[in-house]
PDB file of C-alpha atoms in Angstrom:
ATOM      1  CA  MET A   9     -79.521 -10.689-140.137  1.00  0.00           C
ATOM      2  CA  MET A  10     -82.595  -8.721-141.169  1.00  0.00           C
ATOM      3  CA  ARG A  11     -80.539  -6.777-143.695  1.00  0.00           C
ATOM      4  CA  SER A  12     -79.268 -10.015-145.270  1.00  0.00           C
ATOM      5  CA  PHE A  13     -82.835 -11.300-145.507  1.00  0.00           C
ATOM      6  CA  SER A  14     -83.955  -8.016-147.085  1.00  0.00           C
ATOM      7  CA  ASN A  15     -81.152  -8.252-149.648  1.00  0.00           C
ATOM      8  CA  LEU A  16     -82.205 -11.819-150.434  1.00  0.00           C
ATOM      9  CA  THR A  17     -85.704 -10.661-151.345  1.00  0.00           C
ATOM     10  CA  HIS A  18     -84.190  -8.634-154.194  1.00  0.00           C
ATOM     11  CA  ILE A  19     -82.878 -11.896-155.698  1.00  0.00           C
ATOM     12  CA  VAL A  20     -85.654 -14.360-154.852  1.00  0.00           C
ATOM     13  CA  ASN A  21     -88.992 -12.775-155.677  1.00  0.00           C
ATOM     14  CA  LEU A  22     -92.401 -13.599-157.123  1.00  0.00           C
ATOM     15  CA  LYS A  23     -90.901 -14.264-160.546  1.00  0.00           C
ATOM     16  CA  SER A  24     -88.612 -16.885-158.973  1.00  0.00           C
ATOM     17  CA  VAL A  25     -91.586 -18.582-157.330  1.00  0.00           C
ATOM     18  CA  VAL A  26     -93.691 -18.631-160.499  1.00  0.00           C
ATOM     19  CA  ILE A  27     -90.957 -20.106-162.702  1.00  0.00           C
ATOM     20  CA  SER A  28     -90.040 -22.623-159.989  1.00  0.00           C
ATOM     21  CA  LEU A  29     -93.673 -23.752-159.869  1.00  0.00           C
ATOM     22  CA  LEU A  30     -93.788 -24.059-163.668  1.00  0.00           C
ATOM     23  CA  ALA A  31     -90.596 -26.131-163.624  1.00  0.00           C
ATOM     24  CA  VAL A  32     -91.995 -28.387-160.893  1.00  0.00           C
ATOM     25  CA  LEU A  33     -95.287 -28.788-162.795  1.00  0.00           C
ATOM     26  CA  ALA A  34     -93.453 -29.685-166.005  1.00  0.00           C
ATOM     27  CA  THR A  35     -91.331 -32.237-164.123  1.00  0.00           C
ATOM     28  CA  TRP A  36     -94.402 -33.770-162.474  1.00  0.00           C
ATOM     29  CA  LEU A  37     -96.184 -34.109-165.826  1.00  0.00           C
ATOM     30  CA  CYS A  38     -93.129 -35.735-167.392  1.00  0.00           C
ATOM     31  CA  LEU A  39     -92.898 -38.198-164.477  1.00  0.00           C
ATOM     32  CA  LYS A  40     -96.620 -38.916-164.749  1.00  0.00           C
ATOM     33  CA  LEU A  41     -96.440 -39.487-168.512  1.00  0.00           C
ATOM     34  CA  ASP A  42     -93.053 -41.220-168.309  1.00  0.00           C
ATOM     35  CA  ILE A  43     -91.414 -38.668-170.616  1.00  0.00           C
ATOM     36  CA  LYS A  44     -87.685 -38.684-169.922  1.00  0.00           C
ATOM     37  CA  ALA A  45     -84.628 -37.434-171.811  1.00  0.00           C
ATOM     38  CA  ASP A  46     -80.989 -36.692-171.001  1.00  0.00           C
ATOM     39  CA  PHE A  47     -80.717 -33.171-172.457  1.00  0.00           C
ATOM     40  CA  PRO A  48     -77.271 -31.501-172.631  1.00  0.00           C
ATOM     41  CA  LEU A  49     -76.731 -28.727-170.079  1.00  0.00           C
ATOM     42  CA  THR A  50     -74.542 -26.768-172.514  1.00  0.00           C
ATOM     43  CA  LEU A  51     -77.748 -25.284-173.935  1.00  0.00           C
ATOM     44  CA  ILE A  52     -78.374 -23.591-170.581  1.00  0.00           C
ATOM     45  CA  ALA A  53     -74.943 -22.007-170.567  1.00  0.00           C
ATOM     46  CA  THR A  54     -75.294 -20.834-174.172  1.00  0.00           C
ATOM     47  CA  ALA A  55     -78.834 -19.505-174.007  1.00  0.00           C
ATOM     48  CA  ILE A  56     -78.919 -18.013-170.506  1.00  0.00           C
ATOM     49  CA  VAL A  57     -75.772 -18.018-168.384  1.00  0.00           C
ATOM     50  CA  PHE A  58     -73.365 -16.390-170.845  1.00  0.00           C
ATOM     51  CA  PRO A  59     -75.761 -13.567-171.879  1.00  0.00           C
ATOM     52  CA  ILE A  60     -76.732 -12.829-168.271  1.00  0.00           C
ATOM     53  CA  VAL A  61     -73.147 -12.811-167.024  1.00  0.00           C
ATOM     54  CA  PHE A  62     -72.215 -10.433-169.846  1.00  0.00           C
ATOM     55  CA  SER A  63     -75.145  -8.159-168.941  1.00  0.00           C
ATOM     56  CA  ILE A  64     -74.219  -8.212-165.239  1.00  0.00           C
ATOM     57  CA  SER A  65     -70.627  -7.281-166.057  1.00  0.00           C
ATOM     58  CA  THR A  66     -71.776  -4.442-168.314  1.00  0.00           C
ATOM     59  CA  ALA A  67     -74.251  -3.122-165.732  1.00  0.00           C
ATOM     60  CA  TYR A  68     -71.628  -3.285-162.974  1.00  0.00           C
ATOM     61  CA  ASN A  69     -69.139  -1.326-165.074  1.00  0.00           C
ATOM     62  CA  ARG A  70     -71.818   1.329-165.693  1.00  0.00           C
ATOM     63  CA  ARG A  71     -72.399   1.593-161.954  1.00  0.00           C
ATOM     64  CA  GLU A  72     -68.656   1.981-161.310  1.00  0.00           C
ATOM     65  CA  ARG A  73     -68.476   4.705-163.940  1.00  0.00           C
ATOM     66  CA  ALA A  74     -71.453   6.456-162.340  1.00  0.00           C
ATOM     67  CA  LEU A  75     -69.614   6.407-158.999  1.00  0.00           C
ATOM     68  CA  GLU A  76     -66.497   7.894-160.599  1.00  0.00           C
ATOM     69  CA  GLU A  77     -68.443  10.737-162.193  1.00  0.00           C
ATOM     70  CA  TYR A  78     -70.407  11.396-159.011  1.00  0.00           C
ATOM     71  CA  GLY A  79     -67.103  11.599-157.156  1.00  0.00           C
ATOM     72  CA  ALA A  80     -65.781  14.058-159.753  1.00  0.00           C
ATOM     73  CA  ILE A  81     -68.830  16.321-159.309  1.00  0.00           C
ATOM     74  CA  LYS A  82     -68.408  16.345-155.553  1.00  0.00           C
ATOM     75  CA  ALA A  83     -64.628  16.840-155.681  1.00  0.00           C
ATOM     76  CA  CYS A  84     -64.897  19.798-158.055  1.00  0.00           C
ATOM     77  CA  GLY A  85     -67.801  21.249-156.074  1.00  0.00           C
ATOM     78  CA  ARG A  86     -65.786  21.060-152.879  1.00  0.00           C
ATOM     79  CA  SER A  87     -62.878  22.771-154.660  1.00  0.00           C
ATOM     80  CA  LEU A  88     -65.163  25.635-155.737  1.00  0.00           C
ATOM     81  CA  TYR A  89     -66.329  26.133-152.173  1.00  0.00           C
ATOM     82  CA  ILE A  90     -62.758  26.100-150.827  1.00  0.00           C
ATOM     83  CA  ALA A  91     -61.818  28.672-153.457  1.00  0.00           C
ATOM     84  CA  SER A  92     -64.645  30.941-152.337  1.00  0.00           C
ATOM     85  CA  ARG A  93     -63.653  30.571-148.718  1.00  0.00           C
ATOM     86  CA  ASP A  94     -59.840  30.753-148.945  1.00  0.00           C
ATOM     87  CA  TRP A  95     -58.564  32.023-152.311  1.00  0.00           C
ATOM     88  CA  VAL A  96     -59.306  35.720-151.882  1.00  0.00           C
ATOM     89  CA  SER A  97     -58.230  37.994-149.058  1.00  0.00           C
ATOM     90  CA  GLU A  98     -61.715  39.386-148.345  1.00  0.00           C
ATOM     91  CA  HIS A  99     -63.962  36.654-147.021  1.00  0.00           C
ATOM     92  CA  ASP A 100     -67.594  36.999-148.123  1.00  0.00           C
ATOM     93  CA  GLU A 101     -70.056  34.786-146.266  1.00  0.00           C
ATOM     94  CA  ARG A 102     -72.809  35.649-148.735  1.00  0.00           C
ATOM     95  CA  ARG A 103     -70.662  34.292-151.581  1.00  0.00           C
ATOM     96  CA  ASP A 104     -69.930  31.116-149.623  1.00  0.00           C
ATOM     97  CA  ALA A 105     -73.646  30.642-148.983  1.00  0.00           C
ATOM     98  CA  GLU A 106     -74.400  31.151-152.683  1.00  0.00           C
ATOM     99  CA  VAL A 107     -71.876  28.482-153.683  1.00  0.00           C
ATOM    100  CA  LYS A 108     -73.363  26.078-151.144  1.00  0.00           C
ATOM    101  CA  SER A 109     -76.855  26.825-152.403  1.00  0.00           C
ATOM    102  CA  ALA A 110     -75.837  26.280-156.041  1.00  0.00           C
ATOM    103  CA  LEU A 111     -74.113  22.986-155.218  1.00  0.00           C
ATOM    104  CA  PHE A 112     -77.103  21.828-153.200  1.00  0.00           C
ATOM    105  CA  GLU A 113     -79.474  22.683-156.047  1.00  0.00           C
ATOM    106  CA  LEU A 114     -77.174  20.970-158.555  1.00  0.00           C
ATOM    107  CA  LEU A 115     -77.053  17.680-156.658  1.00  0.00           C
ATOM    108  CA  THR A 116     -80.754  17.841-155.780  1.00  0.00           C
ATOM    109  CA  ALA A 117     -81.681  18.369-159.431  1.00  0.00           C
ATOM    110  CA  CYS A 118     -79.343  15.516-160.446  1.00  0.00           C
ATOM    111  CA  ARG A 119     -80.977  13.216-157.898  1.00  0.00           C
ATOM    112  CA  ASP A 120     -84.485  14.172-159.040  1.00  0.00           C
ATOM    113  CA  LEU A 121     -83.521  13.763-162.686  1.00  0.00           C
ATOM    114  CA  PHE A 122     -81.912  10.346-162.318  1.00  0.00           C
ATOM    115  CA  MET A 123     -84.755   8.994-160.173  1.00  0.00           C
ATOM    116  CA  SER A 124     -87.498  10.193-162.530  1.00  0.00           C
ATOM    117  CA  PRO A 125     -88.811   8.327-165.615  1.00  0.00           C
ATOM    118  CA  LEU A 126     -86.975   9.087-168.849  1.00  0.00           C
ATOM    119  CA  ASP A 127     -89.902  11.069-170.270  1.00  0.00           C
ATOM    120  CA  GLU A 128     -90.240  13.294-167.172  1.00  0.00           C
ATOM    121  CA  GLY A 129     -86.686  14.532-166.737  1.00  0.00           C
ATOM    122  CA  GLY A 130     -86.819  17.737-168.795  1.00  0.00           C
ATOM    123  CA  GLU A 131     -87.618  20.097-165.931  1.00  0.00           C
ATOM    124  CA  HIS A 132     -84.987  18.562-163.664  1.00  0.00           C
ATOM    125  CA  GLU A 133     -82.372  18.829-166.408  1.00  0.00           C
ATOM    126  CA  ARG A 134     -83.146  22.540-166.765  1.00  0.00           C
ATOM    127  CA  ARG A 135     -82.581  22.921-163.032  1.00  0.00           C
ATOM    128  CA  VAL A 136     -79.185  21.274-163.383  1.00  0.00           C
ATOM    129  CA  TYR A 137     -78.075  23.750-166.034  1.00  0.00           C
ATOM    130  CA  GLN A 138     -79.462  26.656-164.030  1.00  0.00           C
ATOM    131  CA  ALA A 139     -77.240  25.520-161.146  1.00  0.00           C
ATOM    132  CA  PHE A 140     -74.254  25.465-163.501  1.00  0.00           C
ATOM    133  CA  ASP A 141     -75.158  29.013-164.566  1.00  0.00           C
ATOM    134  CA  ARG A 142     -75.048  30.092-160.915  1.00  0.00           C
ATOM    135  CA  LEU A 143     -71.610  28.521-160.521  1.00  0.00           C
ATOM    136  CA  SER A 144     -70.417  30.316-163.642  1.00  0.00           C
ATOM    137  CA  ARG A 145     -71.592  33.632-162.207  1.00  0.00           C
ATOM    138  CA  PHE A 146     -69.707  32.746-159.025  1.00  0.00           C
ATOM    139  CA  VAL A 147     -66.465  32.679-161.044  1.00  0.00           C
ATOM    140  CA  THR A 148     -67.307  36.151-162.338  1.00  0.00           C
ATOM    141  CA  GLU A 149     -67.736  37.304-158.738  1.00  0.00           C
ATOM    142  CA  MET A 150     -64.355  35.829-157.871  1.00  0.00           C
ATOM    143  CA  ARG A 151     -62.818  37.746-160.768  1.00  0.00           C
ATOM    144  CA  ASP A 152     -64.405  40.946-159.466  1.00  0.00           C
ATOM    145  CA  ALA A 153     -62.911  40.121-156.058  1.00  0.00           C
ATOM    146  CA  HIS A 154     -59.476  40.349-157.733  1.00  0.00           C
ATOM    147  CA  LEU A 155     -58.754  36.640-157.979  1.00  0.00           C
ATOM    148  CA  ALA A 156     -55.871  36.048-160.387  1.00  0.00           C
ATOM    149  CA  PRO A 157     -56.919  35.221-163.976  1.00  0.00           C
ATOM    150  CA  THR A 158     -55.065  31.903-163.851  1.00  0.00           C
ATOM    151  CA  GLU A 159     -57.001  30.913-160.742  1.00  0.00           C
ATOM    152  CA  CYS A 160     -60.280  31.973-162.358  1.00  0.00           C
ATOM    153  CA  SER A 161     -59.366  29.778-165.301  1.00  0.00           C
ATOM    154  CA  ARG A 162     -58.846  26.894-162.911  1.00  0.00           C
ATOM    155  CA  LEU A 163     -62.304  27.438-161.417  1.00  0.00           C
ATOM    156  CA  ASN A 164     -63.794  27.365-164.911  1.00  0.00           C
ATOM    157  CA  GLN A 165     -61.975  24.066-165.471  1.00  0.00           C
ATOM    158  CA  TYR A 166     -63.595  22.674-162.332  1.00  0.00           C
ATOM    159  CA  ILE A 167     -67.020  23.663-163.640  1.00  0.00           C
ATOM    160  CA  GLY A 168     -66.218  22.188-167.063  1.00  0.00           C
ATOM    161  CA  ARG A 169     -65.244  18.903-165.402  1.00  0.00           C
ATOM    162  CA  MET A 170     -68.504  18.917-163.455  1.00  0.00           C
ATOM    163  CA  ILE A 171     -70.492  19.448-166.655  1.00  0.00           C
ATOM    164  CA  THR A 172     -68.615  16.600-168.331  1.00  0.00           C
ATOM    165  CA  ALA A 173     -69.286  14.347-165.342  1.00  0.00           C
ATOM    166  CA  PHE A 174     -72.978  15.235-165.397  1.00  0.00           C
ATOM    167  CA  GLU A 175     -73.268  14.481-169.117  1.00  0.00           C
ATOM    168  CA  ASN A 176     -71.573  11.113-168.547  1.00  0.00           C
ATOM    169  CA  GLU A 177     -73.986  10.375-165.709  1.00  0.00           C
ATOM    170  CA  LYS A 178     -76.896  11.392-167.926  1.00  0.00           C
ATOM    171  CA  SER A 179     -75.710   8.999-170.646  1.00  0.00           C
ATOM    172  CA  ILE A 180     -75.790   6.174-168.102  1.00  0.00           C
ATOM    173  CA  TYR A 181     -79.292   7.297-167.092  1.00  0.00           C
ATOM    174  CA  ASP A 182     -80.531   7.559-170.699  1.00  0.00           C
ATOM    175  CA  TYR A 183     -79.115   4.295-172.074  1.00  0.00           C
ATOM    176  CA  ARG A 184     -79.286   0.749-170.740  1.00  0.00           C
ATOM    177  CA  THR A 185     -77.471  -2.493-171.426  1.00  0.00           C
ATOM    178  CA  PRO A 186     -78.532  -4.140-174.740  1.00  0.00           C
ATOM    179  CA  ARG A 187     -82.306  -4.595-174.608  1.00  0.00           C
ATOM    180  CA  ALA A 188     -82.322  -7.338-177.249  1.00  0.00           C
ATOM    181  CA  LEU A 189     -79.878  -9.399-175.189  1.00  0.00           C
ATOM    182  CA  ARG A 190     -82.019  -8.982-172.075  1.00  0.00           C
ATOM    183  CA  ALA A 191     -85.166  -9.969-173.979  1.00  0.00           C
ATOM    184  CA  PHE A 192     -83.344 -13.036-175.319  1.00  0.00           C
ATOM    185  CA  SER A 193     -82.332 -14.100-171.805  1.00  0.00           C
ATOM    186  CA  ASP A 194     -85.779 -13.438-170.325  1.00  0.00           C
ATOM    187  CA  PHE A 195     -87.410 -15.582-173.011  1.00  0.00           C
ATOM    188  CA  PHE A 196     -85.194 -18.589-172.344  1.00  0.00           C
ATOM    189  CA  ILE A 197     -85.373 -18.153-168.548  1.00  0.00           C
ATOM    190  CA  LEU A 198     -89.124 -18.656-168.879  1.00  0.00           C
ATOM    191  CA  LEU A 199     -88.937 -21.403-171.488  1.00  0.00           C
ATOM    192  CA  LEU A 200     -86.043 -23.675-170.532  1.00  0.00           C
ATOM    193  CA  PRO A 201     -87.103 -24.658-166.984  1.00  0.00           C
ATOM    194  CA  ILE A 202     -90.340 -25.931-168.561  1.00  0.00           C
ATOM    195  CA  LEU A 203     -88.723 -27.606-171.588  1.00  0.00           C
ATOM    196  CA  TYR A 204     -86.200 -29.324-169.333  1.00  0.00           C
ATOM    197  CA  GLY A 205     -89.002 -31.206-167.547  1.00  0.00           C
ATOM    198  CA  PRO A 206     -88.001 -34.472-169.284  1.00  0.00           C
ATOM    199  CA  TYR A 207     -84.404 -33.968-168.135  1.00  0.00           C
ATOM    200  CA  PHE A 208     -85.491 -33.378-164.537  1.00  0.00           C
ATOM    201  CA  ALA A 209     -87.712 -36.450-164.739  1.00  0.00           C
ATOM    202  CA  TYR A 210     -84.753 -38.453-166.053  1.00  0.00           C
ATOM    203  CA  GLN A 211     -82.532 -37.247-163.207  1.00  0.00           C
ATOM    204  CA  ALA A 212     -85.274 -37.844-160.633  1.00  0.00           C
ATOM    205  CA  SER A 213     -84.804 -41.610-160.927  1.00  0.00           C
ATOM    206  CA  GLN A 214     -81.467 -41.170-159.128  1.00  0.00           C
ATOM    207  CA  PHE A 215     -83.034 -39.500-156.078  1.00  0.00           C
ATOM    208  CA  SER A 216     -85.503 -40.379-153.388  1.00  0.00           C
ATOM    209  CA  LEU A 217     -89.131 -39.332-153.715  1.00  0.00           C
ATOM    210  CA  ALA A 218     -88.640 -36.397-151.329  1.00  0.00           C
ATOM    211  CA  LEU A 219     -85.910 -34.938-153.576  1.00  0.00           C
ATOM    212  CA  PHE A 220     -87.644 -35.305-156.946  1.00  0.00           C
ATOM    213  CA  PHE A 221     -88.375 -31.613-157.319  1.00  0.00           C
ATOM    214  CA  VAL A 222     -85.245 -30.135-155.735  1.00  0.00           C
ATOM    215  CA  MET A 223     -83.389 -29.889-159.062  1.00  0.00           C
ATOM    216  CA  PRO A 224     -86.070 -27.991-161.029  1.00  0.00           C
ATOM    217  CA  VAL A 225     -86.526 -25.557-158.126  1.00  0.00           C
ATOM    218  CA  LEU A 226     -82.781 -24.911-157.808  1.00  0.00           C
ATOM    219  CA  PHE A 227     -82.505 -24.649-161.577  1.00  0.00           C
ATOM    220  CA  ALA A 228     -85.206 -21.959-161.705  1.00  0.00           C
ATOM    221  CA  LEU A 229     -83.948 -20.077-158.633  1.00  0.00           C
ATOM    222  CA  ILE A 230     -80.396 -19.841-159.981  1.00  0.00           C
ATOM    223  CA  LEU A 231     -81.396 -18.610-163.425  1.00  0.00           C
ATOM    224  CA  VAL A 232     -83.995 -16.122-162.192  1.00  0.00           C
ATOM    225  CA  GLY A 233     -81.644 -14.979-159.418  1.00  0.00           C
ATOM    226  CA  LEU A 234     -78.968 -14.085-161.966  1.00  0.00           C
ATOM    227  CA  ALA A 235     -81.544 -12.212-164.032  1.00  0.00           C
ATOM    228  CA  ASN A 236     -82.732 -10.321-160.942  1.00  0.00           C
ATOM    229  CA  ILE A 237     -79.173  -9.282-160.099  1.00  0.00           C
ATOM    230  CA  GLN A 238     -78.820  -7.877-163.601  1.00  0.00           C
ATOM    231  CA  ASP A 239     -82.111  -6.003-163.262  1.00  0.00           C
ATOM    232  CA  GLU A 240     -81.023  -4.522-159.915  1.00  0.00           C
ATOM    233  CA  LEU A 241     -77.803  -3.173-161.470  1.00  0.00           C
ATOM    234  CA  GLU A 242     -79.466  -1.957-164.664  1.00  0.00           C
ATOM    235  CA  ASN A 243     -80.316   1.510-163.351  1.00  0.00           C
ATOM    236  CA  PRO A 244     -77.739   2.536-160.717  1.00  0.00           C
ATOM    237  CA  PHE A 245     -79.789   5.590-159.657  1.00  0.00           C
ATOM    238  CA  ASP A 246     -83.318   4.268-159.015  1.00  0.00           C
ATOM    239  CA  GLN A 247     -82.636   3.326-155.352  1.00  0.00           C
ATOM    240  CA  ILE A 248     -84.379  -0.015-155.818  1.00  0.00           C
ATOM    241  CA  GLY A 249     -81.328  -2.271-155.629  1.00  0.00           C
ATOM    242  CA  VAL A 250     -78.941  -2.549-152.695  1.00  0.00           C
ATOM    243  CA  ASP A 251     -75.944  -1.403-154.773  1.00  0.00           C
ATOM    244  CA  ASP A 252     -77.364   1.809-156.237  1.00  0.00           C
ATOM    245  CA  VAL A 253     -75.549   5.145-156.246  1.00  0.00           C
ATOM    246  CA  ALA A 254     -77.147   7.358-153.576  1.00  0.00           C
ATOM    247  CA  ILE A 255     -76.872  11.076-154.386  1.00  0.00           C
ATOM    248  CA  ASP A 256     -77.156  12.896-151.058  1.00  0.00           C
ATOM    249  CA  PRO A 257     -77.051  16.719-151.394  1.00  0.00           C
ATOM    250  CA  GLU A 258     -77.821  17.292-147.708  1.00  0.00           C
ATOM    251  CA  ARG A 259     -74.908  15.150-146.549  1.00  0.00           C
ATOM    252  CA  PHE A 260     -72.513  16.712-149.053  1.00  0.00           C
ATOM    253  CA  VAL A 261     -73.352  20.330-148.180  1.00  0.00           C
ATOM    254  CA  ALA A 262     -73.234  19.547-144.459  1.00  0.00           C
ATOM    255  CA  SER A 263     -69.750  18.112-144.915  1.00  0.00           C
ATOM    256  CA  LEU A 264     -68.264  21.098-146.779  1.00  0.00           C
ATOM    257  CA  ASP A 265     -67.016  22.805-143.633  1.00  0.00           C
ATOM    258  CA  LEU A 266     -66.110  19.574-141.854  1.00  0.00           C
ATOM    259  CA  GLY A 267     -63.341  18.352-144.153  1.00  0.00           C
ATOM    260  CA  LEU A 268     -64.589  14.752-144.058  1.00  0.00           C
ATOM    261  CA  THR A 269     -62.503  12.413-146.197  1.00  0.00           C
ATOM    262  CA  SER A 270     -63.358   8.945-144.862  1.00  0.00           C
ATOM    263  CA  SER A 271     -66.068   7.143-142.899  1.00  0.00           C
ATOM    264  CA  GLY A 272     -64.236   7.480-139.579  1.00  0.00           C
ATOM    265  CA  GLY A 273     -67.154   6.043-137.606  1.00  0.00           C
ATOM    266  CA  PRO A 274     -70.881   5.256-137.815  1.00  0.00           C
ATOM    267  CA  LEU A 275     -72.701   6.363-140.918  1.00  0.00           C
ATOM    268  CA  GLY A 276     -75.212   8.385-138.939  1.00  0.00           C
ATOM    269  CA  ARG A 277     -77.956   8.447-141.581  1.00  0.00           C
ATOM    270  CA  ASP A 278     -80.629   7.615-139.012  1.00  0.00           C
ATOM    271  CA  ASP A 279     -79.494   9.856-136.170  1.00  0.00           C
ATOM    272  CA  GLY A 280     -78.641  12.978-138.168  1.00  0.00           C
ATOM    273  CA  GLU A 281     -74.842  12.801-137.916  1.00  0.00           C
ATOM    274  CA  THR A 282     -72.839  14.299-140.764  1.00  0.00           C
ATOM    275  CA  THR A 283     -70.367  11.510-141.464  1.00  0.00           C
ATOM    276  CA  LEU A 284     -70.164  10.338-145.053  1.00  0.00           C
ATOM    277  CA  ASP A 285     -72.414   7.526-146.207  1.00  0.00           C
ATOM    278  CA  HIS A 286     -71.138   4.441-148.025  1.00  0.00           C
ATOM    279  CA  SER A 287     -71.928   5.807-151.500  1.00  0.00           C
ATOM    280  CA  ASP A 288     -69.989   9.002-150.725  1.00  0.00           C
ATOM    281  CA  ILE A 289     -66.942   6.996-149.728  1.00  0.00           C
ATOM    282  CA  GLN A 290     -67.178   4.704-152.771  1.00  0.00           C
ATOM    283  CA  ALA A 291     -67.496   7.693-155.099  1.00  0.00           C
ATOM    284  CA  GLN A 292     -64.495   9.465-153.585  1.00  0.00           C
ATOM    285  CA  GLU A 293     -62.370   6.307-153.706  1.00  0.00           C
ATOM    286  CA  ALA A 294     -63.379   5.698-157.336  1.00  0.00           C
ATOM    287  CA  ALA A 295     -62.420   9.282-158.224  1.00  0.00           C
ATOM    288  CA  VAL A 296     -59.034   8.846-156.532  1.00  0.00           C
ATOM    289  CA  ARG A 297     -58.378   5.573-158.372  1.00  0.00           C
ATOM    290  CA  ARG A 298     -59.181   7.270-161.645  1.00  0.00           C
TER     291      ARG A 298
END
């Protein structure tokens, strides 16, 4: 119950309250001054609903793509660790620890990069490429350990896929849905609930006094709620919305030796268990579907 209420606060916020109050004030003034008009509702759909729905769809597709690429990074990273552990006859715990450390640093740098402002990500991006350098040197170590050239080539392909996935993730981080379209929607979300005061006043004659202001409030809450949903999905890495992609290096590294492939029980984020969290499962399922 508390979680549902918390999720609701991401949709109904201060902006919703302010625009609702403006809509109610405009309706009250129109009733007071007897200004009434039967405006067409198609203007609402054209100016607000269609652009917002398009933006929500675009933002959701970006989030799904981010999950796919995150799953690819983790799948290839797990494959590199398995190769270190099982593909050569002489097991080297130091090499295994180095691969784990490089993967942990890679995901940590990715998390720090994607959660930082766009103008502060340079240092974190350098850390990402330094982690890729460590993984490349790991392949050289595997070659020195007499791993077959074809298998070394496969490891390099895993690293190449991880680099591609990171660059795709970075593109999602760098670029947003069309800003002009969002500005257009935001302008009309602020303007139309006020301009439609005469329409609300016209409709109010069909309701009792206690229900005069229900329509402008619902009108504002619906439009602002849709805009808030779009804003929550805009950046899938900022950990502000409830549907963001959670990069969890600690959970991933802890799971390398456990062979976890599904939730299989409680998430365990609060009590320190090492089962996969919901974002891990979504990312893996997205990678499999792809």
